[in-house]
Every structure is written in structure tokens, then in C-alpha cells.
């Protein structure tokens, strides 16, 4: 607060009032945007009939509303938030596609409060589009079994601990102080409970709906750099195969969901650079060991076909300790910088602005 | 694109590639941020036991994972996204709390693609915090009946049409061209289907969980200006009554959920300015007619107790045609400007920056 406040009356001096500017919140530098907003893409209008009327008490104590649930519903749209920089370093925007059990929030701020990859790539000068896959977050979900393929599945903390490779299955405890992460883990283990706040339920059998919305997003973007994590990688590969001319580059971080992709089929249409990023302890968890094999086969097939594919194996590059969530690990900025360096190497963005 | 692109190799000239900068996307002016990110607040860790094991096929074709659903879960956290401006015009951040069936997306961009109130207030110089209430959007939802009070309720389009006062109940059609909004409606009716893409299911009986998270947010913010829409208004009033010293001002837009609030009790602790904003046709829909009476009683009680409360009745102020969703109506910026003028009148923000 300084003397530029209005002088007609002093600002209210409330107990507890404090300036909005605090501490080191400008660390990392200013982000100048020309636009911040969102849209929904994909999905369609579907209809229900034959259901009995429903009574809803929208707020306690208010009069109930009788609602006929038969009618039209929006099913399967996908929420996309964009932040467009004032002076971009690339003609192509960066799309960040999250993994299973998560939403676009995984890209925003790390569970221990550091700026996430959204901020990193904005500060580098890329327009960044963060989406929530269908079923999740601000994309919402639809009735089942009428529209969705199953009831939702809720992931307990211990499953996240194991599947996201924070630590061995047996070393999870509901008591934070008793948890033992992998030795040398770079995940901010003290913030594990905080991380699980951002987890959301998942369904089975909605893959076609999810895929359609991703395809629609790529169509709308015209051409983009796609960076996809875990389950999101499978959708990114499928979208890229359907519209390879719309992909400027593909970055797969700890990819899952590749089992359904035929390496030779993908290689035949992969005219863009492909980078696959892996953390540590991949071979120790059977699900990820299998996923790694599928990704390696993909890279080999693209290379054999004369394409441009490479793997960034972080431990092999001298960076051990990353979990399945490198965008949250303590060295998240370092991993992002390696991805950015690769984008610059491929002439997809520039140190100067266009 | 210009000559500042890297010169080592030409940028990839993909079919369909196009500059990220397009058209009039800078309309409204640049937004300079010192931080963009998010956090989850509130909720707690709860435990389940006695449930049978579950088999999850996380991606089609991948090996199934057997998951023991018994264990710890994060229940009831609230997602909050912040955009902090480089040079604020107020020491108090602005919290935007959405209404029922919606998420924070309602503040971002209007269904017909214009900048929303988030951008408006950022450009005015306020730090803006957009949250998703518990159960909704990126806050996620929890198992029922173990943690949540009911199964989710899905709102069909016709109910949104009527309850959000776009048009008379009988004048909704699933065929867009056959819909008849209220005469003179300012809602972008052509974008109604687009609007319903952002609707999400709601539950009944989760009010204590939702309230707790809002209370925790206010606690974390220290002191803030709260602008709440519809169902969010009831939560804002309850939070304000529990911690009036943390509220710099309260703006209720088309408030619902006021039935449980005792006007005299609220008036006795309302040491901050209160503004209530109403659109058109309120008396024509019984649910909103009742809500209006509750809000009028509140304003009267605060005024009688010597407090600072006022109502902005848009039709009475010469602005007819607003729906229940003034942040999306075609005059959304005009309504936001009236709120901003009121904040300046109350010396809560300044034309110059602090």
C-alpha cells in the first residue's frame, strides 16, 4: 500500500487485513498475457426419456424444485483453459494433457507450492492450453449407465503412492511421518497428502468419449505442440495418428495407454519430432515396466522408419530419483528446461519472441 | 512470425500450421501477472474399511491393476486458482464463488467467447481467486454414501433454461432455433448449448463440507473481497458471519441459499459493505421470488442496524433483460463495471495501483 490509494477516505483498516503482495510471489518473473480464459470443446447433446420425476432441494431450507430428468444433456465436452502470452516465442501453442486420476491442476502449482509447468512454459514464451479430460475436473461427468460406461472408481492414497512410484507399496502409511519414499526420491514427500487433494475419480469404458474430445481440441487448435502425461499419452498418440499434420511435436512424459497403438502404424504417419521422458524405478513396478516396453518399441519403430524420435531417460542422463510425476518433483523446473531445450533444438520455439 | 526465429533451420512448415496470435485476442488489454497457479484448501483424510478388492483396467489393453479400496482418502478439499497481478489496485484480493451446477469456469470466458469477469477484474488491477466448490470441477468428489450425502444429481438443459431464467419453462426446445428466450433477454441465447457444456452434477447434503472449505479459504486469505453468485451467496454469508473481520466487502450476485441465514444475526456482525445485484424477471420464477425476499430482508436488517447494505436492481436502474447469469449476459462487462464502481466508492480499490 502506498500513497496512491484514493484519498477521499482511508482504506478500511480491518483486523487481519494485509496487502495482497506477499513474500517471494514474484519469483520466476512476470507473466504478460494477452488473454486468459477457457472454452469447452467436443461432446454432443444426448437425450433421456422414461425416467421418473426428481425433487431437488437446491439449498437447505429453500423450497424444493421438481425436475423432470427426461430431456437433453450435454455429454462429453472437454474443458480447456488458455493463457496466451503477450509476446510468444513460437507460432505453436503448447497443449498440456494430464494423466489418469488427475486434472489440469497437476500443471499449475506443485503440491509443495512451487510454480508448475504451466508457469514455466508461459515464462518461456509459449501459449499454454491446460485441459481437463472428459469425466474429470471442469469437464464434468455424465449419468451412467445411460451415458458413461461404468460407475466412478475412487483411488485410495496407497494406490497413488504405489502407482505413481513415490515409494514401495509396503512403505506407505496413513501416518505421514511413517511413510518411506524410495531412497533418493525427488517427489516432495511431505506434500503427498496435499497432492492427493487434487486426485479425482476415474471411470472405465469412456475412452472413445475422451478421445473424441481430444481430437476436437487438436482440430480447433489447427496445429500445436502436445505434451501428454501418463494416460494422456495414449490419447495424444491416437489424436496424432488421426491428424498428424496438426502436431508440431509430441512430448510423452511417463506415457501410459500405449498398448493399443501399433508401432509400425504410428511410425508411418509420424512426421513430427517425438520425445519420450522417463523417471526412475520404472522397471520396479510391473505396470510401468510394461508401459516402458511399449514406448521403447514406438521410438524404435519411428527411428527405423527414418523419423525423429528420442528417449530422455532421466536416470541414464545422470538425474536419478524422479517419480511418475516429474512435473511435481523437486527438480520439476530442470525437467521442464530439458523439454524446452529439446523444443528449441527442433526449432519449435525461440529464445527471442516472434 | 518474423526474422527473430532461430536461423539454424527454418521452422517446420506443417500443413495447417498457423501463428498462435490471431485476430482480436488482445482486445481488452494486456494482463500482467506476478503469479498464476492454484492450491487446494480444506477437507481432511478419511478412512474406509471392509470393502472388497477392485480390479481396474486403467487403459484398454493394459494389464489390470488389483486395488484394495480400503484405506485413506482425501475428502472435501476445494480447488482454488489464483491470478495475481503485477501491480494491484487493492490490498485485498477478489474471491469469485460460483453457483449451483457450475464451476469456476463460469467466471473465465462467456459462453459466446467474450472475456469473463476474471479477466475484467484482473484488468482492473485486482488479484483474482477462482474456486470450484467441493463436489465440483477440480475439487473432485468422494464416494457416497460413505463420504457424500447422496448420489449426484444431473440437471437437464430444460431445467437450466428455466432456473437460470433464460426463458419461460414452456419455451425451451431441444432444437436451438425453436427456443424462445424472454423478450429482451441479454443472455447469449445462441450460446445456450455451449453454456450447458460447463454444467456439472450436484449433490444434496454436502453443505457442511462445502462450507468448511470456504471457511478455510477465507482463513487462508486473511482478508478478501468476496463476490458470490447464486448458491455461492449462502456459503459466503455463512463464512462472513463466522469471520466478519476477514471480509473487506461482500457482493452477492443473484443470491440463493439465504433461507438459513437469520437477518438480525447477520446484521449484528456485518461491519463490511454489502451489495446485492439482481437481474430481470425475478418475480416471475417462484424460486427466485422467494430468494429475492430473503435478500431484501437481509439488506433491510443491515441498514436498520446502521450497516452499509444496498441493492443494485438492474431493471430498476434502467438495465432490463439480465438473466440469472449476468456474468455471461451480453452486458457482462457493464454489470462488472457497476460492481467495480461500487468497490471504488467504498475505497476498496483504486484507479491507480498501490
XYZ file of C-alpha atoms in Angstrom:
708
model
C 0.000 0.000 0.000
C 1.293 3.471 -0.718
C 0.077 6.993 -1.167
C -1.637 6.257 -4.472
C -4.678 4.849 -2.721
C -7.780 7.012 -3.042
C -7.663 9.961 -0.722
C -11.381 10.541 -0.218
C -11.376 8.199 2.729
C -8.732 5.946 4.184
C -8.902 2.329 3.154
C -10.716 0.151 5.652
C -8.310 -0.984 8.335
C -9.802 -4.334 9.169
C -8.229 -6.607 11.716
C -6.342 -9.137 9.698
C -6.249 -7.100 6.525
C -2.963 -7.438 4.753
C -1.557 -6.452 1.427
C -2.162 -8.920 -1.360
C 1.505 -8.704 -2.307
C 3.427 -11.063 -0.085
C 6.830 -12.649 0.119
C 8.514 -14.073 -2.913
C 5.453 -14.495 -5.076
C 7.150 -12.790 -7.996
C 9.918 -15.387 -8.022
C 10.287 -16.615 -11.562
C 9.413 -13.298 -13.146
C 6.339 -11.616 -14.514
C 3.969 -13.302 -16.960
C 2.486 -10.887 -19.504
C -0.682 -12.283 -21.067
C -2.780 -11.053 -23.954
C -5.654 -13.347 -22.904
C -6.684 -15.673 -20.077
C -9.848 -17.718 -20.461
C -11.393 -21.054 -21.288
C -13.749 -22.945 -23.553
C -15.339 -26.363 -23.785
C -14.777 -28.438 -26.900
C -16.284 -31.673 -28.222
C -19.117 -33.726 -26.793
C -22.678 -33.646 -28.004
C -26.266 -33.270 -26.898
C -27.950 -36.528 -25.883
C -31.433 -37.328 -24.682
C -33.042 -39.291 -21.869
C -36.618 -40.476 -21.554
C -38.708 -42.716 -19.338
C -37.195 -41.612 -16.010
C -39.393 -40.619 -13.045
C -39.529 -37.019 -11.870
C -36.988 -35.927 -9.262
C -37.332 -33.483 -6.372
C -34.288 -31.364 -5.642
C -33.752 -29.199 -2.568
C -31.147 -26.929 -4.139
C -30.209 -25.294 -0.848
C -31.219 -26.357 2.676
C -34.390 -24.637 3.810
C -35.282 -23.426 0.307
C -38.426 -24.620 -1.445
C -37.844 -27.870 -3.343
C -37.817 -27.864 -7.132
C -39.485 -30.697 -9.033
C -37.363 -31.525 -12.024
C -38.198 -33.795 -14.933
C -34.886 -35.563 -15.591
C -36.005 -36.534 -19.067
C -34.658 -34.281 -21.740
C -31.420 -33.100 -23.269
C -27.956 -33.222 -21.703
C -24.526 -32.076 -22.774
C -22.369 -35.230 -22.709
C -18.621 -35.481 -23.139
C -17.381 -31.893 -23.549
C -13.818 -31.111 -22.537
C -12.744 -28.028 -20.578
C -9.712 -26.169 -21.895
C -8.125 -23.162 -20.196
C -5.802 -20.971 -22.201
C -3.193 -18.445 -21.161
C -1.819 -16.615 -24.196
C 1.383 -14.661 -23.737
C 1.768 -11.079 -24.892
C 4.825 -11.922 -26.990
C 5.027 -15.597 -27.984
C 8.296 -17.409 -28.720
C 6.606 -19.904 -31.033
C 3.853 -19.927 -33.631
C 2.557 -23.127 -31.995
C 0.752 -23.257 -28.686
C 1.627 -25.900 -26.110
C -1.176 -28.265 -25.046
C -0.730 -29.928 -21.641
C -2.701 -33.191 -21.314
C -2.805 -34.734 -17.821
C -2.847 -38.367 -16.748
C -5.349 -40.706 -15.058
C -6.914 -39.718 -11.749
C -5.820 -36.126 -12.219
C -6.933 -32.868 -13.814
C -5.184 -29.940 -15.441
C -4.437 -28.700 -11.922
C -1.374 -31.001 -11.983
C 0.365 -28.498 -14.299
C -0.351 -25.346 -12.289
C 1.470 -25.428 -8.967
C 3.420 -28.266 -7.376
C 1.905 -29.835 -4.226
C 4.596 -28.086 -2.179
C 3.722 -24.703 -3.681
C 6.315 -24.068 -6.386
C 5.286 -22.742 -9.822
C 4.295 -25.612 -12.112
C 4.973 -26.351 -15.753
C 2.139 -24.064 -16.889
C 4.021 -21.071 -15.440
C 7.371 -22.406 -16.645
C 6.315 -22.626 -20.280
C 4.399 -19.333 -20.133
C 7.527 -17.617 -18.840
C 9.448 -19.276 -21.675
C 7.034 -17.569 -24.065
C 4.659 -20.331 -25.133
C 0.883 -20.008 -25.226
C -0.283 -22.762 -22.863
C -3.579 -24.664 -23.036
C -4.402 -26.798 -19.986
C -7.338 -29.169 -20.398
C -9.307 -31.485 -18.105
C -10.038 -34.785 -19.865
C -13.692 -35.767 -20.224
C -15.063 -37.161 -16.905
C -12.677 -35.043 -14.866
C -12.445 -31.607 -13.322
C -14.254 -28.822 -15.092
C -15.215 -31.110 -17.959
C -17.782 -32.675 -15.670
C -19.240 -36.152 -15.920
C -22.491 -37.651 -17.134
C -25.049 -40.179 -15.916
C -24.195 -43.835 -16.010
C -25.078 -46.336 -17.324
C -27.014 -44.117 -19.748
C -24.037 -42.094 -20.986
C -20.903 -43.295 -19.196
C -19.620 -46.865 -19.258
C -19.279 -47.512 -15.536
C -19.614 -46.051 -12.088
C -16.701 -43.914 -10.914
C -13.659 -45.515 -9.362
C -12.055 -43.837 -6.350
C -8.314 -44.249 -5.876
C -7.142 -44.585 -2.257
C -3.920 -42.916 -1.195
C -1.941 -46.147 -1.012
C -2.685 -46.930 -4.670
C -1.486 -43.475 -5.718
C 1.657 -43.925 -3.655
C 2.471 -47.184 -5.434
C 1.274 -46.470 -8.976
C 2.823 -43.003 -9.156
C 6.070 -44.569 -7.884
C 6.542 -42.427 -4.817
C 7.683 -45.408 -2.823
C 7.355 -49.194 -2.445
C 3.803 -50.445 -1.871
C 4.653 -51.738 1.585
C 6.188 -48.464 2.699
C 3.030 -46.367 2.579
C 1.471 -45.390 5.859
C -1.587 -43.314 6.615
C 0.668 -41.609 9.169
C 2.745 -39.132 7.150
C 5.828 -39.444 9.343
C 5.876 -43.215 8.888
C 5.925 -43.123 5.078
C 9.113 -44.163 3.374
C 9.577 -42.973 -0.192
C 12.161 -44.552 -2.487
C 15.651 -43.626 -1.366
C 16.688 -40.515 -3.247
C 13.133 -39.768 -4.386
C 12.697 -36.245 -5.700
C 8.969 -36.199 -5.039
C 8.091 -33.693 -2.273
C 7.003 -36.452 0.080
C 5.934 -34.054 2.829
C 3.328 -32.766 0.350
C 1.914 -36.201 -0.532
C -1.373 -35.588 1.318
C -1.567 -32.220 -0.390
C -1.015 -33.955 -3.750
C -3.864 -36.427 -3.164
C -6.263 -33.489 -2.733
C -6.047 -32.932 -6.460
C -6.909 -36.515 -7.373
C -10.305 -37.161 -8.939
C -12.285 -40.350 -9.645
C -11.920 -42.212 -12.908
C -14.226 -44.362 -14.989
C -13.657 -47.347 -17.248
C -15.016 -47.513 -20.776
C -15.157 -43.798 -21.550
C -12.077 -43.855 -23.766
C -13.977 -43.130 -27.026
C -15.604 -40.028 -25.482
C -12.292 -38.808 -24.098
C -10.530 -39.433 -27.411
C -13.192 -37.619 -29.425
C -12.802 -34.502 -27.315
C -9.010 -34.514 -27.628
C -9.382 -34.933 -31.401
C -11.786 -31.991 -31.444
C -9.303 -29.875 -29.488
C -6.498 -30.574 -31.935
C -8.869 -29.750 -34.796
C -9.730 -26.445 -33.166
C -6.090 -25.563 -32.477
C -5.106 -26.156 -36.092
C -1.539 -27.164 -35.141
C 0.100 -27.468 -31.729
C 2.873 -28.936 -29.613
C 1.292 -31.658 -27.447
C 2.843 -32.610 -24.106
C 0.979 -35.517 -22.525
C 1.472 -37.302 -19.230
C 0.743 -40.932 -18.375
C -2.776 -41.951 -19.527
C -2.897 -38.734 -21.574
C -0.088 -40.058 -23.772
C -2.267 -42.800 -25.234
C -4.875 -40.222 -26.230
C -2.164 -37.971 -27.667
C -0.803 -40.782 -29.856
C -4.258 -41.644 -31.162
C -5.056 -37.992 -31.882
C -1.700 -37.590 -33.625
C -2.317 -40.635 -35.813
C -5.675 -39.248 -36.901
C -4.332 -35.785 -37.697
C -0.520 -35.871 -37.893
C -0.465 -32.591 -39.827
C -1.848 -30.869 -36.732
C 1.027 -31.937 -34.476
C 4.149 -29.768 -34.415
C 5.801 -32.048 -31.847
C 4.805 -34.695 -29.337
C 6.299 -34.981 -25.857
C 5.223 -38.024 -23.846
C 6.067 -37.840 -20.154
C 5.930 -41.230 -18.407
C 3.492 -42.486 -21.049
C 0.733 -44.988 -20.288
C -2.027 -46.177 -22.543
C 0.262 -47.167 -25.417
C -0.733 -50.835 -25.534
C -3.396 -50.196 -28.163
C -1.041 -48.345 -30.510
C 0.603 -50.254 -33.363
C 4.220 -49.006 -33.538
C 4.532 -49.506 -37.303
C 1.209 -47.756 -37.922
C 2.261 -44.832 -35.792
C 5.719 -44.653 -37.375
C 4.198 -44.456 -40.853
C 2.477 -41.154 -40.041
C 4.902 -39.654 -37.520
C 6.253 -36.682 -39.487
C 6.903 -34.657 -36.341
C 9.586 -34.931 -33.645
C 8.758 -37.246 -30.746
C 10.316 -37.146 -27.271
C 9.607 -39.659 -24.504
C 10.629 -38.795 -20.932
C 11.063 -41.384 -18.167
C 11.762 -41.046 -14.456
C 13.348 -43.554 -12.112
C 12.370 -47.026 -10.823
C 10.353 -47.792 -13.941
C 11.461 -51.418 -14.034
C 10.478 -51.982 -10.405
C 6.728 -51.546 -10.907
C 5.298 -54.124 -13.342
C 2.662 -51.815 -14.830
C 5.278 -49.214 -15.737
C 7.822 -51.784 -16.895
C 5.268 -52.913 -19.494
C 4.466 -49.306 -20.433
C 8.165 -48.597 -20.925
C 8.492 -51.558 -23.295
C 5.596 -50.230 -25.381
C 7.158 -46.764 -25.541
C 10.579 -48.143 -26.448
C 9.000 -50.141 -29.283
C 7.359 -46.973 -30.534
C 10.604 -44.983 -30.518
C 12.405 -47.846 -32.279
C 9.712 -48.095 -34.950
C 9.764 -44.359 -35.670
C 13.554 -44.358 -35.853
C 13.589 -47.409 -38.135
C 11.152 -45.621 -40.438
C 13.509 -42.641 -40.661
C 11.524 -40.475 -38.256
C 12.704 -38.285 -35.394
C 12.149 -39.987 -32.041
C 14.219 -39.995 -28.889
C 14.002 -41.031 -25.275
C 15.104 -38.899 -22.346
C 15.792 -41.471 -19.642
C 16.469 -39.193 -16.700
C 18.457 -41.656 -14.567
C 20.574 -42.587 -17.602
C 21.143 -38.853 -18.159
C 22.521 -38.551 -14.651
C 19.300 -37.442 -12.969
C 18.061 -40.214 -10.674
C 15.093 -40.053 -8.318
C 12.199 -38.815 -10.427
C 8.792 -40.326 -9.709
C 5.943 -40.851 -12.170
C 5.153 -37.161 -11.584
C 8.214 -35.205 -12.769
C 6.088 -32.039 -13.109
C 5.756 -32.139 -9.318
C 9.160 -33.481 -8.300
C 11.606 -31.098 -6.651
C 13.543 -30.787 -9.907
C 10.399 -30.074 -11.945
C 11.879 -26.912 -13.465
C 15.025 -28.784 -14.511
C 12.978 -31.436 -16.306
C 10.862 -28.730 -17.971
C 14.065 -26.969 -19.082
C 15.237 -30.187 -20.754
C 11.948 -30.373 -22.645
C 12.279 -26.710 -23.617
C 15.867 -27.242 -24.770
C 14.623 -30.095 -26.963
C 11.861 -27.876 -28.423
C 14.482 -25.227 -29.227
C 16.759 -27.855 -30.755
C 13.858 -28.819 -33.023
C 13.319 -25.152 -33.935
C 9.841 -25.152 -32.472
C 10.412 -22.180 -30.227
C 12.973 -19.465 -29.896
C 14.904 -17.664 -27.205
C 13.610 -14.455 -28.742
C 9.981 -13.639 -29.311
C 8.214 -13.648 -32.651
C 6.396 -14.980 -37.190
C 9.313 -12.756 -38.060
C 13.037 -12.893 -38.573
C 13.731 -13.440 -34.879
C 13.010 -17.144 -35.192
C 16.102 -19.346 -34.857
C 18.105 -19.385 -38.037
C 19.738 -22.806 -37.744
C 16.846 -24.380 -39.578
C 13.590 -22.994 -40.815
C 10.565 -23.570 -38.610
C 8.571 -26.605 -39.616
C 6.068 -25.627 -42.261
C 3.331 -28.065 -41.465
C 0.081 -28.045 -43.353
C -2.298 -26.213 -41.109
C 0.366 -24.530 -39.006
C -0.600 -21.015 -38.094
C 0.631 -18.357 -35.740
C -0.749 -18.533 -32.251
C -1.543 -14.818 -32.405
C -4.869 -14.383 -34.114
C -7.488 -11.733 -34.643
C -8.583 -9.529 -31.818
C -7.424 -11.675 -28.933
C -5.708 -8.741 -27.290
C -8.968 -6.783 -27.112
C -9.349 -5.610 -23.560
C -5.661 -5.025 -22.998
C -2.748 -6.962 -21.610
C -2.841 -8.673 -18.231
C 0.483 -8.560 -16.395
C 0.696 -11.226 -13.696
C 3.241 -11.830 -10.990
C 1.881 -15.361 -10.414
C -0.595 -17.836 -11.906
C -1.275 -21.054 -10.047
C -3.565 -22.989 -7.759
C -3.901 -24.795 -4.468
C -6.400 -26.999 -2.672
C -7.691 -25.916 0.719
C -9.789 -27.602 3.414
C -11.033 -31.150 3.550
C -9.456 -33.948 5.513
C -8.158 -37.507 5.297
C -10.792 -40.155 5.937
C -10.633 -43.920 6.018
C -12.588 -46.853 4.568
C -12.511 -50.486 5.588
C -14.389 -53.700 4.885
C -14.754 -53.210 1.130
C -13.859 -55.988 -1.342
C -10.829 -55.630 -3.634
C -11.380 -53.975 -7.016
C -9.775 -54.701 -10.371
C -9.082 -51.683 -12.543
C -8.077 -51.737 -16.195
C -6.530 -48.267 -16.224
C -6.199 -48.164 -20.020
C -7.685 -50.569 -22.561
C -5.325 -53.399 -23.388
C -3.053 -52.705 -20.408
C -2.632 -55.236 -17.614
C -5.289 -54.826 -14.929
C -4.342 -53.484 -11.512
C -5.859 -55.041 -8.395
C -6.572 -52.271 -5.931
C -7.608 -52.577 -2.319
C -10.175 -49.784 -1.947
C -9.788 -49.830 1.819
C -7.530 -47.118 3.105
C -7.169 -43.379 3.275
C -8.854 -40.820 1.016
C -8.723 -37.061 0.730
C -12.320 -35.886 1.216
C -13.717 -32.395 0.730
C -10.781 -30.276 -0.444
C -11.542 -27.180 -2.534
C -9.608 -26.161 -5.641
C -8.620 -22.503 -5.864
C -6.864 -20.921 -8.831
C -5.147 -17.583 -8.391
C -4.022 -14.968 -10.852
C -2.071 -12.220 -9.090
C -1.499 -9.013 -10.989
C 1.907 -7.390 -11.278
C 0.629 -4.088 -9.869
C -2.524 -4.443 -7.735
C -5.071 -1.676 -7.277
C -6.170 -3.019 -3.904
C -4.608 -4.637 -0.858
C -7.498 -7.123 -0.894
C -7.809 -9.954 -3.381
C -11.157 -10.698 -5.014
C -12.616 -14.173 -4.451
C -15.138 -15.353 -7.057
C -17.509 -18.046 -5.738
C -19.746 -19.741 -8.323
C -23.305 -21.027 -8.030
C -25.004 -24.438 -8.108
C -24.410 -26.770 -11.047
C -21.413 -24.740 -12.138
C -17.675 -24.413 -11.538
C -15.213 -21.539 -11.529
C -15.224 -21.777 -15.325
C -18.329 -19.549 -15.241
C -16.065 -16.567 -14.481
C -13.478 -17.146 -17.192
C -14.997 -16.682 -20.619
C -18.637 -16.147 -21.575
C -20.334 -18.994 -23.493
C -20.190 -16.830 -26.627
C -16.454 -16.287 -26.230
C -16.078 -12.831 -24.653
C -13.665 -12.251 -21.747
C -15.338 -13.054 -18.440
C -15.311 -11.364 -15.057
C -11.988 -12.978 -14.110
C -10.294 -11.045 -16.932
C -12.337 -7.917 -16.236
C -11.253 -7.669 -12.611
C -7.660 -8.667 -13.393
C -7.502 -5.848 -15.944
C -8.935 -3.537 -13.294
C -5.964 -4.471 -11.105
C -7.386 -6.936 -8.591
C -5.788 -10.246 -7.669
C -8.487 -12.783 -8.551
C -9.045 -16.183 -6.912
C -11.473 -18.501 -8.712
C -12.514 -21.591 -6.777
C -14.523 -24.732 -7.545
C -16.818 -25.588 -4.638
C -16.389 -29.008 -3.038
C -18.041 -31.739 -5.200
C -17.416 -29.784 -8.379
C -14.777 -29.284 -11.042
C -11.190 -29.622 -9.946
C -12.217 -30.050 -6.319
C -13.356 -33.550 -7.193
C -15.930 -35.644 -5.387
C -15.872 -38.527 -2.938
C -17.612 -41.894 -2.526
C -21.172 -41.987 -1.395
C -22.825 -42.892 0.884
C -19.543 -43.278 2.801
C -18.418 -39.646 2.472
C -21.025 -37.728 0.464
C -24.663 -37.405 1.411
C -26.315 -38.556 -1.796
C -25.733 -39.715 -5.329
C -25.092 -36.953 -7.866
C -27.966 -35.117 -9.484
C -27.748 -34.293 -13.196
C -29.519 -31.175 -14.429
C -31.132 -31.454 -17.868
C -30.979 -28.489 -20.230
C -34.627 -27.544 -19.780
C -34.163 -27.131 -16.018
C -31.177 -24.844 -16.562
C -33.178 -22.823 -19.079
C -35.949 -22.258 -16.541
C -33.989 -21.942 -13.292
C -31.340 -19.644 -14.720
C -34.177 -17.516 -16.147
C -33.179 -17.635 -19.793
C -36.794 -18.016 -20.827
C -40.196 -19.384 -19.776
C -40.250 -23.091 -18.978
C -42.584 -23.837 -21.865
C -40.421 -22.036 -24.394
C -37.424 -24.342 -24.206
C -36.828 -26.661 -27.119
C -34.102 -29.185 -27.723
C -33.965 -27.636 -31.207
C -31.920 -24.444 -30.769
C -33.799 -22.490 -33.431
C -37.116 -23.190 -31.715
C -36.089 -21.811 -28.327
C -37.700 -18.572 -27.251
C -35.876 -16.634 -24.543
C -37.601 -13.877 -22.564
C -38.235 -10.886 -24.784
C -35.297 -8.528 -24.417
C -33.128 -11.180 -22.750
C -29.460 -10.257 -22.681
C -28.318 -13.859 -22.336
C -26.419 -15.009 -25.474
C -29.152 -17.486 -26.379
C -27.305 -18.822 -29.421
C -24.637 -19.993 -26.984
C -27.038 -21.814 -24.633
C -25.833 -25.283 -25.686
C -22.285 -24.035 -25.249
C -23.200 -22.797 -21.755
C -24.613 -26.184 -20.710
C -21.246 -27.803 -21.523
C -19.869 -26.187 -18.391
C -22.606 -27.514 -16.113
C -21.645 -30.199 -13.608
C -23.669 -32.529 -11.368
C -24.678 -31.526 -7.857
C -25.309 -33.400 -4.660
C -27.638 -32.829 -1.719
C -26.449 -32.861 1.855
C -22.829 -31.836 1.302
C -23.362 -28.289 2.544
C -21.243 -28.692 5.718
C -18.276 -29.965 3.682
C -18.638 -27.146 1.163
C -18.967 -24.557 3.915
C -15.913 -25.823 5.791
C -13.744 -25.445 2.697
C -14.973 -21.902 2.026
C -14.283 -21.035 5.673
C -10.778 -22.471 5.304
C -10.198 -20.400 2.172
C -11.170 -17.176 3.916
C -8.909 -18.125 6.807
C -6.021 -18.666 4.410
C -6.671 -15.385 2.576
C -6.612 -13.391 5.782
C -8.969 -10.744 4.376
C -10.653 -10.511 0.996
C -13.445 -9.098 -1.118
C -15.925 -11.938 -1.729
C -18.155 -11.920 -4.809
C -20.560 -14.861 -4.756
C -23.174 -15.990 -7.257
C -26.427 -17.830 -6.573
C -25.881 -20.862 -4.298
C -22.407 -19.476 -3.529
C -24.016 -16.495 -1.790
C -25.390 -18.632 1.027
C -21.919 -20.030 1.698
C -20.437 -16.522 1.539
C -22.879 -15.214 4.135
C -22.172 -18.107 6.492
C -18.409 -17.679 6.077
C -18.747 -13.943 6.670
C -20.751 -14.476 9.857
C -18.069 -16.803 11.216
C -15.183 -14.463 10.380
C -16.512 -10.968 9.614
C -13.068 -9.452 10.204
C -11.815 -11.363 7.181
C -14.328 -9.808 4.783
C -13.444 -6.469 3.191
C -16.712 -6.420 1.241
C -19.398 -8.837 0.143
C -21.038 -8.755 -3.282
C -23.939 -11.160 -3.777
C -24.998 -11.638 -7.391
C -28.465 -13.189 -7.773
C -28.112 -14.780 -4.308
C -29.630 -18.150 -3.451
C -29.199 -20.171 -0.296
C -30.157 -17.334 2.045
C -33.101 -19.097 3.690
C -30.961 -20.435 6.506
C -29.496 -17.042 7.379
C -31.076 -15.032 10.204
C -31.131 -11.381 9.025
C -30.732 -9.927 12.532
C -27.877 -12.282 13.324
C -26.100 -11.361 10.111
C -26.723 -7.645 10.616
C -25.152 -7.761 14.056
C -21.785 -8.797 12.619
C -21.881 -7.108 9.226
C -19.157 -4.489 9.624
C -18.308 -4.505 5.920
C -20.146 -3.064 2.899
C -22.699 -5.384 1.289
C -24.008 -5.148 -2.269
C -26.751 -7.359 -3.722
C -27.213 -7.467 -7.510
C -30.403 -8.664 -9.222
C -31.284 -9.220 -12.867
C -34.688 -9.212 -14.539
C -37.828 -11.412 -14.263
C -37.025 -12.339 -10.658
C -40.677 -12.184 -9.604
C -41.767 -14.470 -12.433
C -39.971 -17.583 -11.183
C -41.200 -18.656 -7.728
C -37.847 -19.980 -6.511
C -36.155 -16.653 -7.259
C -39.052 -14.568 -5.952
C -38.548 -16.258 -2.568
C -34.779 -15.777 -2.772
C -35.270 -12.081 -3.522
C -37.457 -11.680 -0.420
C -34.752 -13.264 1.726
C -32.093 -10.943 0.279
C -34.287 -7.867 0.713
C -34.848 -8.799 4.361
C -31.098 -9.083 4.805
C -30.401 -5.664 3.291
C -33.163 -4.129 5.407
C -31.810 -5.687 8.594
C -28.253 -4.491 7.949
C -29.495 -0.997 7.135
C -31.692 -0.915 10.247
C -28.669 -1.904 12.334
C -26.710 1.043 10.916
C -24.671 -1.053 8.495
C -23.810 -0.439 4.854
C -26.010 -2.525 2.549
C -27.506 -1.751 -0.815
C -29.298 -3.436 -3.673
C -28.468 -2.939 -7.329
C -31.723 -3.883 -9.062
C -30.614 -3.764 -12.685
C -34.087 -3.285 -14.257
C -34.871 -0.535 -11.722
C -31.532 1.080 -12.642
C -32.634 1.175 -16.272
C -30.947 -2.050 -17.364
C -33.629 -4.641 -18.165
C -33.063 -8.099 -19.582
C -30.415 -9.696 -17.390
C -30.806 -13.390 -16.651
C -29.698 -15.255 -13.538
C -26.229 -15.274 -15.135
C -25.209 -11.615 -15.515
C -21.532 -12.642 -15.764
C -22.450 -14.301 -19.068
C -25.081 -11.886 -20.389
C -24.178 -9.673 -23.336
C -23.738 -6.703 -20.985
C -21.496 -8.676 -18.598
C -18.751 -6.043 -18.687
C -21.263 -3.286 -17.894
C -22.511 -5.154 -14.829
C -18.927 -5.838 -13.727
C -18.132 -2.133 -14.151
C -21.016 -1.262 -11.817
C -19.592 -3.632 -9.206
C -16.127 -2.109 -9.697
C -17.555 1.415 -9.356
C -19.151 0.359 -6.087
C -15.843 -1.090 -4.820
C -14.134 2.212 -5.688
C -16.902 4.156 -3.961
C -16.218 2.100 -0.839
C -12.476 2.800 -1.163
C -11.670 -0.854 -1.605
C -9.727 -0.383 -4.791
C -8.231 2.478 -6.695
C -7.923 3.724 -10.255
C -4.197 3.861 -9.640
C -2.072 0.983 -8.467
C -0.634 0.519 -4.996
